JSON list of C-alpha atoms and ligand atoms in Angstrom, two decimals:
[
{"chain": "A", "resi": 1, "resn": "MET", "atom": "CA", "xyz": [-1.42, -24.85, 2.67]},
{"chain": "A", "resi": 2, "resn": "PRO", "atom": "CA", "xyz": [-4.68, -22.88, 2.85]},
{"chain": "A", "resi": 3, "resn": "GLY", "atom": "CA", "xyz": [-7.34, -23.67, 0.26]},
{"chain": "A", "resi": 4, "resn": "TYR", "atom": "CA", "xyz": [-9.25, -21.05, -1.65]},
{"chain": "A", "resi": 5, "resn": "ARG", "atom": "CA", "xyz": [-11.56, -20.40, 1.31]},
{"chain": "A", "resi": 6, "resn": "GLY", "atom": "CA", "xyz": [-8.53, -19.78, 3.53]},
{"chain": "A", "resi": 7, "resn": "HIS", "atom": "CA", "xyz": [-7.02, -17.43, 0.98]},
{"chain": "A", "resi": 8, "resn": "ILE", "atom": "CA", "xyz": [-10.31, -15.52, 0.67]},
{"chain": "A", "resi": 9, "resn": "PHE", "atom": "CA", "xyz": [-10.52, -15.21, 4.47]},
{"chain": "A", "resi": 10, "resn": "ILE", "atom": "CA", "xyz": [-6.92, -14.00, 4.79]},
{"chain": "A", "resi": 11, "resn": "ALA", "atom": "CA", "xyz": [-7.39, -11.56, 1.89]},
{"chain": "A", "resi": 12, "resn": "LEU", "atom": "CA", "xyz": [-10.42, -10.11, 3.66]},
{"chain": "A", "resi": 13, "resn": "LEU", "atom": "CA", "xyz": [-8.33, -9.69, 6.84]},
{"chain": "A", "resi": 14, "resn": "PHE", "atom": "CA", "xyz": [-5.60, -7.90, 4.86]},
{"chain": "A", "resi": 15, "resn": "CYS", "atom": "CA", "xyz": [-8.28, -5.80, 3.18]},
{"chain": "A", "resi": 16, "resn": "GLY", "atom": "CA", "xyz": [-9.16, -4.48, 6.62]},
{"chain": "A", "resi": 17, "resn": "LEU", "atom": "CA", "xyz": [-5.80, -2.68, 6.55]},
{"chain": "A", "resi": 18, "resn": "LEU", "atom": "CA", "xyz": [-7.33, -0.27, 4.02]},
{"chain": "A", "resi": 19, "resn": "TYR", "atom": "CA", "xyz": [-9.13, 1.34, 6.98]},
{"chain": "A", "resi": 20, "resn": "LEU", "atom": "CA", "xyz": [-5.76, 2.69, 8.09]},
{"chain": "A", "resi": 21, "resn": "PHE", "atom": "CA", "xyz": [-5.42, 4.90, 5.01]},
{"chain": "A", "resi": 22, "resn": "PRO", "atom": "CA", "xyz": [-6.99, 8.36, 4.82]},
{"chain": "A", "resi": 23, "resn": "PHE", "atom": "CA", "xyz": [-8.51, 7.72, 1.38]},
{"chain": "A", "resi": 24, "resn": "TRP", "atom": "CA", "xyz": [-10.73, 4.93, 2.70]},
{"chain": "A", "resi": 25, "resn": "MET", "atom": "CA", "xyz": [-13.44, 6.91, 4.52]},
{"chain": "A", "resi": 26, "resn": "PRO", "atom": "CA", "xyz": [-14.28, 9.36, 1.69]},
{"chain": "A", "resi": 27, "resn": "LEU", "atom": "CA", "xyz": [-14.29, 6.51, -0.85]},
{"chain": "A", "resi": 28, "resn": "PRO", "atom": "CA", "xyz": [-17.90, 5.87, -1.99]},
{"chain": "A", "resi": 29, "resn": "LEU", "atom": "CA", "xyz": [-19.49, 2.48, -1.21]},
{"chain": "A", "resi": 30, "resn": "PRO", "atom": "CA", "xyz": [-19.12, 1.10, -4.77]},
{"chain": "A", "resi": 31, "resn": "GLY", "atom": "CA", "xyz": [-15.42, 1.96, -4.59]},
{"chain": "A", "resi": 32, "resn": "LYS", "atom": "CA", "xyz": [-15.09, 0.18, -1.25]},
{"chain": "A", "resi": 33, "resn": "ILE", "atom": "CA", "xyz": [-16.87, -2.89, -2.63]},
{"chain": "A", "resi": 34, "resn": "ALA", "atom": "CA", "xyz": [-14.57, -2.83, -5.67]},
{"chain": "A", "resi": 35, "resn": "CYS", "atom": "CA", "xyz": [-11.52, -2.63, -3.37]},
{"chain": "A", "resi": 36, "resn": "VAL", "atom": "CA", "xyz": [-12.69, -5.69, -1.42]},
{"chain": "A", "resi": 37, "resn": "ALA", "atom": "CA", "xyz": [-13.38, -7.60, -4.65]},
{"chain": "A", "resi": 38, "resn": "ILE", "atom": "CA", "xyz": [-9.94, -6.66, -6.05]},
{"chain": "A", "resi": 39, "resn": "CYS", "atom": "CA", "xyz": [-8.28, -7.70, -2.80]},
{"chain": "A", "resi": 40, "resn": "VAL", "atom": "CA", "xyz": [-10.00, -11.11, -2.88]},
{"chain": "A", "resi": 41, "resn": "PHE", "atom": "CA", "xyz": [-9.25, -11.48, -6.61]},
{"chain": "A", "resi": 42, "resn": "PHE", "atom": "CA", "xyz": [-5.53, -10.94, -6.05]},
{"chain": "A", "resi": 43, "resn": "GLY", "atom": "CA", "xyz": [-5.68, -13.09, -2.92]},
{"chain": "A", "resi": 44, "resn": "LEU", "atom": "CA", "xyz": [-6.58, -16.00, -5.19]},
{"chain": "A", "resi": 45, "resn": "TRP", "atom": "CA", "xyz": [-4.56, -15.03, -8.29]},
{"chain": "A", "resi": 46, "resn": "PRO", "atom": "CA", "xyz": [-1.13, -16.57, -7.47]},
{"chain": "A", "resi": 47, "resn": "ASP", "atom": "CA", "xyz": [-2.59, -20.09, -7.46]},
{"chain": "A", "resi": 48, "resn": "VAL", "atom": "CA", "xyz": [-3.49, -19.72, -11.14]},
{"chain": "A", "resi": 49, "resn": "ASP", "atom": "CA", "xyz": [-0.33, -21.82, -11.72]},
{"chain": "A", "resi": 50, "resn": "THR", "atom": "CA", "xyz": [-1.90, -24.98, -10.27]},
{"chain": "A", "resi": 51, "resn": "LYS", "atom": "CA", "xyz": [-5.16, -26.88, -10.47]},
{"chain": "A", "resi": 52, "resn": "SER", "atom": "CA", "xyz": [-7.25, -24.95, -7.98]},
{"chain": "A", "resi": 53, "resn": "LYS", "atom": "CA", "xyz": [-10.58, -23.24, -7.52]},
{"chain": "A", "resi": 54, "resn": "GLY", "atom": "CA", "xyz": [-8.81, -19.94, -8.23]},
{"chain": "A", "resi": 55, "resn": "GLN", "atom": "CA", "xyz": [-7.46, -21.25, -11.51]},
{"chain": "A", "resi": 56, "resn": "SER", "atom": "CA", "xyz": [-10.94, -22.34, -12.57]},
{"chain": "A", "resi": 57, "resn": "ILE", "atom": "CA", "xyz": [-12.36, -18.90, -11.74]},
{"chain": "A", "resi": 58, "resn": "PHE", "atom": "CA", "xyz": [-9.58, -17.04, -13.55]},
{"chain": "A", "resi": 59, "resn": "LEU", "atom": "CA", "xyz": [-9.69, -19.19, -16.65]},
{"chain": "A", "resi": 60, "resn": "VAL", "atom": "CA", "xyz": [-13.46, -18.63, -16.96]},
{"chain": "A", "resi": 61, "resn": "LEU", "atom": "CA", "xyz": [-12.96, -14.86, -16.49]},
{"chain": "A", "resi": 62, "resn": "PHE", "atom": "CA", "xyz": [-10.12, -14.75, -19.03]},
{"chain": "A", "resi": 63, "resn": "PHE", "atom": "CA", "xyz": [-12.12, -16.84, -21.48]},
{"chain": "A", "resi": 64, "resn": "ALA", "atom": "CA", "xyz": [-15.08, -14.45, -21.18]},
{"chain": "A", "resi": 65, "resn": "ALA", "atom": "CA", "xyz": [-12.79, -11.43, -21.60]},
{"chain": "A", "resi": 66, "resn": "ASN", "atom": "CA", "xyz": [-11.16, -12.99, -24.65]},
{"chain": "A", "resi": 67, "resn": "VAL", "atom": "CA", "xyz": [-14.54, -13.81, -26.24]},
{"chain": "A", "resi": 68, "resn": "LEU", "atom": "CA", "xyz": [-15.61, -10.20, -25.62]},
{"chain": "A", "resi": 69, "resn": "LEU", "atom": "CA", "xyz": [-12.43, -8.86, -27.23]},
{"chain": "A", "resi": 70, "resn": "ILE", "atom": "CA", "xyz": [-12.88, -11.12, -30.26]},
{"chain": "A", "resi": 71, "resn": "TYR", "atom": "CA", "xyz": [-16.54, -10.08, -30.51]},
{"chain": "A", "resi": 72, "resn": "ARG", "atom": "CA", "xyz": [-15.39, -6.44, -30.56]},
{"chain": "A", "resi": 73, "resn": "GLN", "atom": "CA", "xyz": [-12.84, -7.39, -33.25]},
{"chain": "A", "resi": 74, "resn": "ASP", "atom": "CA", "xyz": [-10.00, -6.30, -30.96]},
{"chain": "A", "resi": 75, "resn": "TYR", "atom": "CA", "xyz": [-7.81, -9.18, -32.09]},
{"chain": "A", "resi": 76, "resn": "GLN", "atom": "CA", "xyz": [-4.50, -7.70, -30.99]},
{"chain": "A", "resi": 77, "resn": "ARG", "atom": "CA", "xyz": [-5.58, -7.38, -27.34]},
{"chain": "A", "resi": 78, "resn": "ALA", "atom": "CA", "xyz": [-7.23, -10.82, -27.52]},
{"chain": "A", "resi": 79, "resn": "ALA", "atom": "CA", "xyz": [-3.92, -12.29, -28.70]},
{"chain": "A", "resi": 80, "resn": "TYR", "atom": "CA", "xyz": [-1.95, -10.58, -25.92]},
{"chain": "A", "resi": 81, "resn": "LEU", "atom": "CA", "xyz": [-4.50, -11.72, -23.32]},
{"chain": "A", "resi": 82, "resn": "GLY", "atom": "CA", "xyz": [-4.27, -15.27, -24.64]},
{"chain": "A", "resi": 83, "resn": "LEU", "atom": "CA", "xyz": [-0.49, -15.12, -24.37]},
{"chain": "A", "resi": 84, "resn": "LEU", "atom": "CA", "xyz": [-0.69, -13.83, -20.79]},
{"chain": "A", "resi": 85, "resn": "ILE", "atom": "CA", "xyz": [-3.13, -16.58, -19.82]},
{"chain": "A", "resi": 86, "resn": "VAL", "atom": "CA", "xyz": [-0.72, -19.28, -20.93]},
{"chain": "A", "resi": 87, "resn": "LEU", "atom": "CA", "xyz": [2.29, -17.92, -18.98]},
{"chain": "A", "resi": 88, "resn": "PRO", "atom": "CA", "xyz": [1.28, -19.10, -15.47]},
{"chain": "A", "resi": 89, "resn": "LEU", "atom": "CA", "xyz": [0.24, -22.47, -16.87]},
{"chain": "A", "resi": 90, "resn": "CYS", "atom": "CA", "xyz": [3.78, -23.00, -18.20]},
{"chain": "A", "resi": 91, "resn": "SER", "atom": "CA", "xyz": [5.47, -22.55, -14.83]},
{"chain": "A", "resi": 92, "resn": "ARG", "atom": "CA", "xyz": [5.74, -24.77, -11.79]},
{"chain": "A", "resi": 93, "resn": "HIS", "atom": "CA", "xyz": [3.48, -24.30, -8.78]},
{"chain": "A", "resi": 94, "resn": "ARG", "atom": "CA", "xyz": [4.68, -21.57, -6.43]},
{"chain": "A", "resi": 95, "resn": "GLY", "atom": "CA", "xyz": [7.03, -20.33, -9.13]},
{"chain": "A", "resi": 96, "resn": "TRP", "atom": "CA", "xyz": [7.06, -16.76, -10.44]},
{"chain": "A", "resi": 97, "resn": "THR", "atom": "CA", "xyz": [3.40, -16.11, -9.56]},
{"chain": "A", "resi": 98, "resn": "HIS", "atom": "CA", "xyz": [4.39, -16.51, -5.90]},
{"chain": "A", "resi": 99, "resn": "SER", "atom": "CA", "xyz": [7.21, -13.96, -5.99]},
{"chain": "A", "resi": 100, "resn": "ILE", "atom": "CA", "xyz": [7.31, -10.46, -4.55]},
{"chain": "A", "resi": 101, "resn": "THR", "atom": "CA", "xyz": [8.39, -9.21, -7.97]},
{"chain": "A", "resi": 102, "resn": "ALA", "atom": "CA", "xyz": [5.14, -10.51, -9.48]},
{"chain": "A", "resi": 103, "resn": "MET", "atom": "CA", "xyz": [3.22, -9.06, -6.53]},
{"chain": "A", "resi": 104, "resn": "ILE", "atom": "CA", "xyz": [4.48, -5.61, -7.53]},
{"chain": "A", "resi": 105, "resn": "LEU", "atom": "CA", "xyz": [4.64, -5.97, -11.33]},
{"chain": "A", "resi": 106, "resn": "ILE", "atom": "CA", "xyz": [1.22, -7.50, -12.07]},
{"chain": "A", "resi": 107, "resn": "PRO", "atom": "CA", "xyz": [-0.92, -5.06, -10.03]},
{"chain": "A", "resi": 108, "resn": "GLY", "atom": "CA", "xyz": [1.50, -2.26, -10.97]},
{"chain": "A", "resi": 109, "resn": "ALA", "atom": "CA", "xyz": [1.18, -2.92, -14.70]},
{"chain": "A", "resi": 110, "resn": "LEU", "atom": "CA", "xyz": [-2.62, -3.06, -14.43]},
{"chain": "A", "resi": 111, "resn": "TYR", "atom": "CA", "xyz": [-2.60, 0.16, -12.37]},
{"chain": "A", "resi": 112, "resn": "LEU", "atom": "CA", "xyz": [-0.49, 1.97, -14.95]},
{"chain": "A", "resi": 113, "resn": "ALA", "atom": "CA", "xyz": [-2.63, 0.64, -17.80]},
{"chain": "A", "resi": 114, "resn": "PHE", "atom": "CA", "xyz": [-5.85, 1.81, -16.13]},
{"chain": "A", "resi": 115, "resn": "VAL", "atom": "CA", "xyz": [-4.29, 5.22, -15.38]},
{"chain": "A", "resi": 116, "resn": "HIS", "atom": "CA", "xyz": [-3.20, 5.50, -19.01]},
{"chain": "A", "resi": 117, "resn": "TYR", "atom": "CA", "xyz": [-6.48, 4.40, -20.62]},
{"chain": "A", "resi": 118, "resn": "SER", "atom": "CA", "xyz": [-8.96, 6.09, -18.25]},
{"chain": "A", "resi": 119, "resn": "ASN", "atom": "CA", "xyz": [-9.77, 9.72, -17.59]},
{"chain": "A", "resi": 120, "resn": "THR", "atom": "CA", "xyz": [-8.84, 9.50, -13.94]},
{"chain": "A", "resi": 121, "resn": "THR", "atom": "CA", "xyz": [-5.79, 10.57, -12.01]},
{"chain": "A", "resi": 122, "resn": "PRO", "atom": "CA", "xyz": [-3.28, 8.13, -10.49]},
{"chain": "A", "resi": 123, "resn": "THR", "atom": "CA", "xyz": [-4.48, 9.25, -7.06]},
{"chain": "A", "resi": 124, "resn": "ASP", "atom": "CA", "xyz": [-8.07, 8.22, -7.87]},
{"chain": "A", "resi": 125, "resn": "LEU", "atom": "CA", "xyz": [-6.99, 4.68, -8.73]},
{"chain": "A", "resi": 126, "resn": "PHE", "atom": "CA", "xyz": [-4.43, 4.28, -5.96]},
{"chain": "A", "resi": 127, "resn": "PRO", "atom": "CA", "xyz": [-6.88, 2.66, -3.46]},
{"chain": "A", "resi": 128, "resn": "TYR", "atom": "CA", "xyz": [-7.55, -0.11, -5.99]},
{"chain": "A", "resi": 129, "resn": "PHE", "atom": "CA", "xyz": [-3.84, -0.63, -6.59]},
{"chain": "A", "resi": 130, "resn": "LEU", "atom": "CA", "xyz": [-3.27, -0.84, -2.85]},
{"chain": "A", "resi": 131, "resn": "ALA", "atom": "CA", "xyz": [-6.15, -3.33, -2.51]},
{"chain": "A", "resi": 132, "resn": "ALA", "atom": "CA", "xyz": [-4.50, -5.47, -5.20]},
{"chain": "A", "resi": 133, "resn": "LEU", "atom": "CA", "xyz": [-1.15, -5.32, -3.40]},
{"chain": "A", "resi": 134, "resn": "LEU", "atom": "CA", "xyz": [-2.76, -6.28, -0.08]},
{"chain": "A", "resi": 135, "resn": "GLY", "atom": "CA", "xyz": [-4.62, -9.19, -1.67]},
{"chain": "A", "resi": 136, "resn": "TYR", "atom": "CA", "xyz": [-1.51, -10.46, -3.42]},
{"chain": "A", "resi": 137, "resn": "GLY", "atom": "CA", "xyz": [0.55, -9.99, -0.27]},
{"chain": "A", "resi": 138, "resn": "SER", "atom": "CA", "xyz": [-2.03, -11.90, 1.77]},
{"chain": "A", "resi": 139, "resn": "HIS", "atom": "CA", "xyz": [-1.63, -14.89, -0.52]},
{"chain": "A", "resi": 140, "resn": "LEU", "atom": "CA", "xyz": [2.16, -14.86, -0.33]},
{"chain": "A", "resi": 141, "resn": "ALA", "atom": "CA", "xyz": [2.08, -14.45, 3.46]},
{"chain": "A", "resi": 142, "resn": "ALA", "atom": "CA", "xyz": [-0.42, -17.30, 3.90]},
{"chain": "A", "resi": 143, "resn": "ASP", "atom": "CA", "xyz": [1.58, -19.64, 1.68]},
{"chain": "A", "resi": 144, "resn": "ARG", "atom": "CA", "xyz": [4.78, -18.87, 3.60]},
{"chain": "A", "resi": 145, "resn": "ILE", "atom": "CA", "xyz": [3.14, -19.46, 7.00]},
{"chain": "A", "resi": 146, "resn": "TRP", "atom": "CA", "xyz": [1.27, -22.66, 6.08]},
{"chain": "B", "resi": 201, "resn": "ZN", "atom": "ZN1", "xyz": [-0.34, -20.18, -3.47]}
]
């Protein structure tokens, strides 16, 4: 079982697959950096269901996001975020967060939400969605091999 450093390394290897897609070269540097960060983020995400370095990172990020939402008096989104945070903590390790269904649904739902709430086209955000899929897939592949 690879630790968080192993998952980061494998996510970075999978992220290299983005070079194979035609959208990669014209993507500006901040976009490329964001893709790598998203890939690593989703490379760590599935282990949010167990005591791990990834869980610590995600809980701090979710806590900060929830505090920001409450500060902005966006209580409905804060409540939904709080509900979503609890879900992985209620399941067993390598449960639903380690499924291919979750690999598609979680990045897919975020992709659709960003497409809906931003002024960009689905094509503009597709590299980030693909980076999320590659990161998530890297985690599932690593856990199945080790
Ligand atoms: Zn795992």
